C-alpha atoms as a printed R data frame, in Angstrom:
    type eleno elety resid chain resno       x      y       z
1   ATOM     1    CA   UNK     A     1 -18.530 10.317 -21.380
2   ATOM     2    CA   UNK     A     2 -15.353 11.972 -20.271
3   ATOM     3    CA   UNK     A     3 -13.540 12.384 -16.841
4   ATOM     4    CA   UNK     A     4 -14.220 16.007 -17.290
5   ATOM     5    CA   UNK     A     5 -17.889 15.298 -17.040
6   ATOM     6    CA   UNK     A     6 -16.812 13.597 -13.666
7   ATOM     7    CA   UNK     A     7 -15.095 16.287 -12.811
8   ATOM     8    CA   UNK     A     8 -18.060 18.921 -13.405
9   ATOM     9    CA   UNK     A     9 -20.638 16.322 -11.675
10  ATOM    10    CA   UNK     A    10 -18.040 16.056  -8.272
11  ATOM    11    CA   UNK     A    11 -17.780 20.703  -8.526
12  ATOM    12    CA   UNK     A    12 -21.690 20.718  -8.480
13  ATOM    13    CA   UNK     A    13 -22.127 18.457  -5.761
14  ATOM    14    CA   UNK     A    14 -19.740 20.339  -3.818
15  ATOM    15    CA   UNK     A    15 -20.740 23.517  -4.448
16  ATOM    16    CA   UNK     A    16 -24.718 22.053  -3.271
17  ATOM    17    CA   UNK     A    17 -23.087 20.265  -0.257
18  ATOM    18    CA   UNK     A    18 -20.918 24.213   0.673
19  ATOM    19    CA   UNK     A    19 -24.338 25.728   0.304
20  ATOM    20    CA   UNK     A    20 -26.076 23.821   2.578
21  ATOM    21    CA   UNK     A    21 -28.350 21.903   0.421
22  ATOM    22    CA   UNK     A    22 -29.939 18.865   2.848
23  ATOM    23    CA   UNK     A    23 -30.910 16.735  -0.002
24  ATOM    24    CA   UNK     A    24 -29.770 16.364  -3.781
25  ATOM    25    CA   UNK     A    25 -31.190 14.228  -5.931
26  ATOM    26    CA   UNK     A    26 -29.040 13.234  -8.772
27  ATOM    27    CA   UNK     A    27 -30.285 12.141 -12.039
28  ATOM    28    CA   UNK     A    28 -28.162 10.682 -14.652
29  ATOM    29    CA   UNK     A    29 -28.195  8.532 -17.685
30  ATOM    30    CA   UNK     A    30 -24.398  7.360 -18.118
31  ATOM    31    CA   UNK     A    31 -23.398  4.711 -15.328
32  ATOM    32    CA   UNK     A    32 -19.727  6.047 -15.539
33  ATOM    33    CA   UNK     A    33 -21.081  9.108 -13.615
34  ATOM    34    CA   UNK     A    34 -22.169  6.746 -10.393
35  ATOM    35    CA   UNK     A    35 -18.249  6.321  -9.324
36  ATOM    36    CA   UNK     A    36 -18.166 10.182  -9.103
37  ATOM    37    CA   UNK     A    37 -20.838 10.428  -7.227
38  ATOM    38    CA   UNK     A    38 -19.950  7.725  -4.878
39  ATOM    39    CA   UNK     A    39 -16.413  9.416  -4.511
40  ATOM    40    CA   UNK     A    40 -17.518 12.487  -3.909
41  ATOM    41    CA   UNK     A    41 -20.205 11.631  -1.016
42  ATOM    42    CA   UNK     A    42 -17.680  8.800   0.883
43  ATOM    43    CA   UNK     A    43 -14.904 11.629   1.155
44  ATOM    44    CA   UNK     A    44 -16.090 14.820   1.002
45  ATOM    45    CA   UNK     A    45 -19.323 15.142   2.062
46  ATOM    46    CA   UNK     A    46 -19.371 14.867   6.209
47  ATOM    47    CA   UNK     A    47 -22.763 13.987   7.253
48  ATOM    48    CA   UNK     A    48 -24.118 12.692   3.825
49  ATOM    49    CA   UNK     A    49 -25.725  9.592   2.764
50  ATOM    50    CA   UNK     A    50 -26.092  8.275  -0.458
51  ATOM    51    CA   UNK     A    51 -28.905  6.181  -1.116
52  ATOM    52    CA   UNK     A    52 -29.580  4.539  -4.707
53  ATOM    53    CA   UNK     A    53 -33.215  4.947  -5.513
54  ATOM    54    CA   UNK     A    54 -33.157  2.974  -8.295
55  ATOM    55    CA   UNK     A    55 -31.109  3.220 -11.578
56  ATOM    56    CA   UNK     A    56 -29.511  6.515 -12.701
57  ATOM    57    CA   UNK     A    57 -31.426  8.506  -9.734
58  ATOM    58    CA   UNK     A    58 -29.083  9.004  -6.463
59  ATOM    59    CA   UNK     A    59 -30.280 10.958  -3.728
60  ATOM    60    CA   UNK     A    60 -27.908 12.282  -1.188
61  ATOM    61    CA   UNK     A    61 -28.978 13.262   2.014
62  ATOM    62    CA   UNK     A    62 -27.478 15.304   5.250
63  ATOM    63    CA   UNK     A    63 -28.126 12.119   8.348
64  ATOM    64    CA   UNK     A    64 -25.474 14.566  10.722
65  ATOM    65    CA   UNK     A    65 -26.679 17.885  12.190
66  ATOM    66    CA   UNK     A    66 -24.177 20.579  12.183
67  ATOM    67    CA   UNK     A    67 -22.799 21.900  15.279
68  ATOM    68    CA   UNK     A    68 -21.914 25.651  14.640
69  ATOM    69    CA   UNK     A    69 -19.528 25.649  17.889
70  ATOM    70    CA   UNK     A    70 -17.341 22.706  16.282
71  ATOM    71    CA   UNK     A    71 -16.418 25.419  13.070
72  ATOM    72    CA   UNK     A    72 -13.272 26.870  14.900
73  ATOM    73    CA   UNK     A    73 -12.119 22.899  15.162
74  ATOM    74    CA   UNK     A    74 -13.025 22.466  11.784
75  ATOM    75    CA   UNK     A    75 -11.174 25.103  11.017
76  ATOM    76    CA   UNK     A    76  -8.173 25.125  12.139
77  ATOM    77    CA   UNK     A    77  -7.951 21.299  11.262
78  ATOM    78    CA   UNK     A    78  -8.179 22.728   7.619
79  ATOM    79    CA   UNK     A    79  -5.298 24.527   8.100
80  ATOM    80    CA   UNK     A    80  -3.264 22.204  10.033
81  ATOM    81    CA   UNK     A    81  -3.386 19.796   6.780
82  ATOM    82    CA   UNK     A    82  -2.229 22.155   4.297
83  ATOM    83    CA   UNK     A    83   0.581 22.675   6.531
84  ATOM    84    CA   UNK     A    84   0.982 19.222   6.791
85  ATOM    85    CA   UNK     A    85   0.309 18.541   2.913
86  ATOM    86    CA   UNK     A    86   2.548 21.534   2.031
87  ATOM    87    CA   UNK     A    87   5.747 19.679   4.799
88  ATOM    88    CA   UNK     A    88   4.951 16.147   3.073
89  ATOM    89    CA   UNK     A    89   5.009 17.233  -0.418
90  ATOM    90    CA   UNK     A    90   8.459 19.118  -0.013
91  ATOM    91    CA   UNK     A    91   9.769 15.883   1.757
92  ATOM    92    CA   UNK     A    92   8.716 13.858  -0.894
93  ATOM    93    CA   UNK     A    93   9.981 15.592  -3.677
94  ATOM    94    CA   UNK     A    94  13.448 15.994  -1.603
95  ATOM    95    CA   UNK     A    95  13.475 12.170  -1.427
96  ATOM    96    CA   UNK     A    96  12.378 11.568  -4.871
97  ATOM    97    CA   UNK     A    97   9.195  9.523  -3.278
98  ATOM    98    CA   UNK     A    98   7.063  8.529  -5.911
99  ATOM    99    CA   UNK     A    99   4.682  6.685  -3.396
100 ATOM   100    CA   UNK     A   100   4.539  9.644  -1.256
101 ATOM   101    CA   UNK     A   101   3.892 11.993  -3.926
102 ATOM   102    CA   UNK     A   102   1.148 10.105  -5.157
103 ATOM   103    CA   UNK     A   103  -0.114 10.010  -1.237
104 ATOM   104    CA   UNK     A   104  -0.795 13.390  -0.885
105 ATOM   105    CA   UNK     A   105  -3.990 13.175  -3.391
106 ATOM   106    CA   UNK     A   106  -5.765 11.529  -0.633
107 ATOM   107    CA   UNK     A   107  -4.511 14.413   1.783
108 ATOM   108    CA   UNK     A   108  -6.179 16.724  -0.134
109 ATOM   109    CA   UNK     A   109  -9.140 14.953  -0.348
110 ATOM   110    CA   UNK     A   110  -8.721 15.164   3.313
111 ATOM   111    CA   UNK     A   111  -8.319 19.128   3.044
112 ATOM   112    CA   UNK     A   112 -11.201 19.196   0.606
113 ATOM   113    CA   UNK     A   113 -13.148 17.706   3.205
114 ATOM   114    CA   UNK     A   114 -12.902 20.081   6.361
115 ATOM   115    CA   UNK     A   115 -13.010 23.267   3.974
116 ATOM   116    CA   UNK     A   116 -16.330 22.066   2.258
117 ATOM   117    CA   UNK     A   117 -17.744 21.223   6.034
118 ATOM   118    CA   UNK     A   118 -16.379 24.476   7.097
119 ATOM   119    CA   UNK     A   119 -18.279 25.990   4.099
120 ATOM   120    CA   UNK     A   120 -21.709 24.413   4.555
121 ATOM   121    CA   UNK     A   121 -21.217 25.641   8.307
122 ATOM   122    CA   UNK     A   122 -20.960 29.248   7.215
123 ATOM   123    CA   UNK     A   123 -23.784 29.139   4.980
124 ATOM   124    CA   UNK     A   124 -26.422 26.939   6.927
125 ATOM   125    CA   UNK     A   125 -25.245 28.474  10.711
126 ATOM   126    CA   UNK     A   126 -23.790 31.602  10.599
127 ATOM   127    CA   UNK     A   127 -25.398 35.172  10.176
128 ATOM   128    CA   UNK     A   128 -22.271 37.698  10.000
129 ATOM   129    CA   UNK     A   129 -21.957 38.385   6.528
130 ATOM   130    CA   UNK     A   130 -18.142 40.099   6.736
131 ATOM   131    CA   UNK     A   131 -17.271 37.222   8.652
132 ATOM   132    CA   UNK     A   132 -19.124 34.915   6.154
133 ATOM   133    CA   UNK     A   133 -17.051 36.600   3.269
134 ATOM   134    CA   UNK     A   134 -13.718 36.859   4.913
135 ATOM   135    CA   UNK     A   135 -13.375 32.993   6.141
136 ATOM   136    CA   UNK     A   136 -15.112 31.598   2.977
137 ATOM   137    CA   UNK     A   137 -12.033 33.603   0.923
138 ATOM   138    CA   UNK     A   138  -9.545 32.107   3.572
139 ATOM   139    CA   UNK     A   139 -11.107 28.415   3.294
140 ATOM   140    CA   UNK     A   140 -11.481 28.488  -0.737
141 ATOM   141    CA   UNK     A   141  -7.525 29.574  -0.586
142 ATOM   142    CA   UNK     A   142  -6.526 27.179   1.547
143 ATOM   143    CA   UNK     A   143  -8.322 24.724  -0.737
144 ATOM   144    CA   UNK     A   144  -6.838 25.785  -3.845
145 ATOM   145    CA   UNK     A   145  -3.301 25.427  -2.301
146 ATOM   146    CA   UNK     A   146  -3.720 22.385  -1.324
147 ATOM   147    CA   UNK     A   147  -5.472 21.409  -4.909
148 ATOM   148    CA   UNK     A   148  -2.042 22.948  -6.377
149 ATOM   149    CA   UNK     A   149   0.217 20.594  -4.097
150 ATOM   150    CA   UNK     A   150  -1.826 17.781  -5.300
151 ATOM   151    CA   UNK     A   151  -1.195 18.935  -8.664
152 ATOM   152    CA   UNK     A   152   2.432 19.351  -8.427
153 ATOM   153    CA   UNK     A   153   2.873 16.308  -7.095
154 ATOM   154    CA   UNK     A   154   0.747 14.387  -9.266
155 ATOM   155    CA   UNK     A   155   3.197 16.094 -12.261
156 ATOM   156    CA   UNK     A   156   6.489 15.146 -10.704
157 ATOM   157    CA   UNK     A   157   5.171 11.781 -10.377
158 ATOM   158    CA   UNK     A   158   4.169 12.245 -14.065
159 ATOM   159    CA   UNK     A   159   7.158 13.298 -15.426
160 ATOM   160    CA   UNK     A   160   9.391 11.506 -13.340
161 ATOM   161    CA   UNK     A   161  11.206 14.830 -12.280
162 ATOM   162    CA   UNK     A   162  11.674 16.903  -9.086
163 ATOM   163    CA   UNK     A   163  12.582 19.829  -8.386
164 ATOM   164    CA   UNK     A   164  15.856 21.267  -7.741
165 ATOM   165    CA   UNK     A   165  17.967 23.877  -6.996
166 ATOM   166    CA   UNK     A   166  15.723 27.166  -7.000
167 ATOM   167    CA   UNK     A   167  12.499 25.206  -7.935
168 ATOM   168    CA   UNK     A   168  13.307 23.444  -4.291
169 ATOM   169    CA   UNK     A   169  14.000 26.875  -2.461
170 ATOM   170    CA   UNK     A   170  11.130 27.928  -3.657
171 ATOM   171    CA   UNK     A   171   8.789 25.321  -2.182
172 ATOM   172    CA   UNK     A   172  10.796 25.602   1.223
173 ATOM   173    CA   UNK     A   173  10.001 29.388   1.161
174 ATOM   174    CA   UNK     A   174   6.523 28.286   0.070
175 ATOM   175    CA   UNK     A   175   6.179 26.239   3.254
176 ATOM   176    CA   UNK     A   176   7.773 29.202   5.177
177 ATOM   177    CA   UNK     A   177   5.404 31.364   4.373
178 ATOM   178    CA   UNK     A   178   1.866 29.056   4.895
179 ATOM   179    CA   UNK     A   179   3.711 28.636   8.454
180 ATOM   180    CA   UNK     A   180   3.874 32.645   8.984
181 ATOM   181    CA   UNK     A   181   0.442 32.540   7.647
182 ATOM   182    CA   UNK     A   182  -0.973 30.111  10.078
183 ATOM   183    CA   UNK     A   183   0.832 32.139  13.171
184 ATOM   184    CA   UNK     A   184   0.010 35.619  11.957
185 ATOM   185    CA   UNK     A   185  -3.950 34.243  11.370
186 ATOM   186    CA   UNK     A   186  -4.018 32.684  15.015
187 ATOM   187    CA   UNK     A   187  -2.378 35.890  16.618
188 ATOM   188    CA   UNK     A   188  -5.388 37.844  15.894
């Protein structure tokens, strides 16, 4: 058993929960692979339970019904906290916060979180398949940038180096430009 295999159980549980699956049962033979599941449901999975059925079978179920006029919320709140994630991960590499840095994992579990809701909304309550396509691009960018902050952070943390000079331009024009995004998207 590897973390990778953790990894690979927590994208196919997502990826069930985005497409609206109500129930997933998990079977499983390694115990390592409980944690991941456990992880995964507590703080990414609005609406799910997790109920052990007995050893090395899991079944997750949706206990929350989806309200299709809360999406816009949802969404926006997803883009709010890579804005915020983006702000905090600038500041802490400015300040040389270690702590901080290693904060903003949980903020993008946080983003991870509204963009899968926002995702099982689209595919279990709306019908407009441009729509469907153009917002499910915006919300799987949104969650990649905020995977790549995490990232970034977790490597200066790492390392025990932060960025300077051009390298901290270059995330202030980064944050810059998610801001113009943000305004430009909410003009329309």
């Amino acid at each position: 058993f590897t973390e990778n295999v953790g990894s690979a159980v927590k994208k196919v549980l997502s990826e069930l929960y985005r497409c609206g699956y109500d129930e997933i049962l998990v079977n499983f033979q390694h115990k390592e692979i409980e944690p991941h599941i456990q992880d995964m449901a507590w703080h990414e999975m609005v609406g799910f339970e997790m109920m052990k059925l007995r050893e090395g079978h899991i079944l997750l179920k949706d206990i929350a019904e989806l309200d299709p006029e809360s999406f816009p919320v949802v969404f926006k709140k997803s883009f709010l906290l890579l804005l915020s994630v983006a702000r905090e991960t600038l500041h802490y590499m400015k300040t040389k916060d270690k702590e901080g840095l290693q904060r903003i994992y949980f903020h993008d579990q946080e983003v991870n979180k509204t963009t899968n809701l926002c995702l099982r909304m689209l595919s279990k309550k709306m019908n407009d398949r441009r729509k469907i396509v153009v917002l499910a691009g915006t919300l799987k960018a949104i969650e990649k940038m905020g995977d790549g902050l995490k990232n970034l952070a977790r490597e200066c943390v790492h390392r025990r180096q932060y960025p300077q000079g051009q390298a901290l331009r270059d995330m202030e024009f980064l944050n810059e430009q998610l801001q113009r995004i943000y305004i430009l998207y909410y003009a329309f």
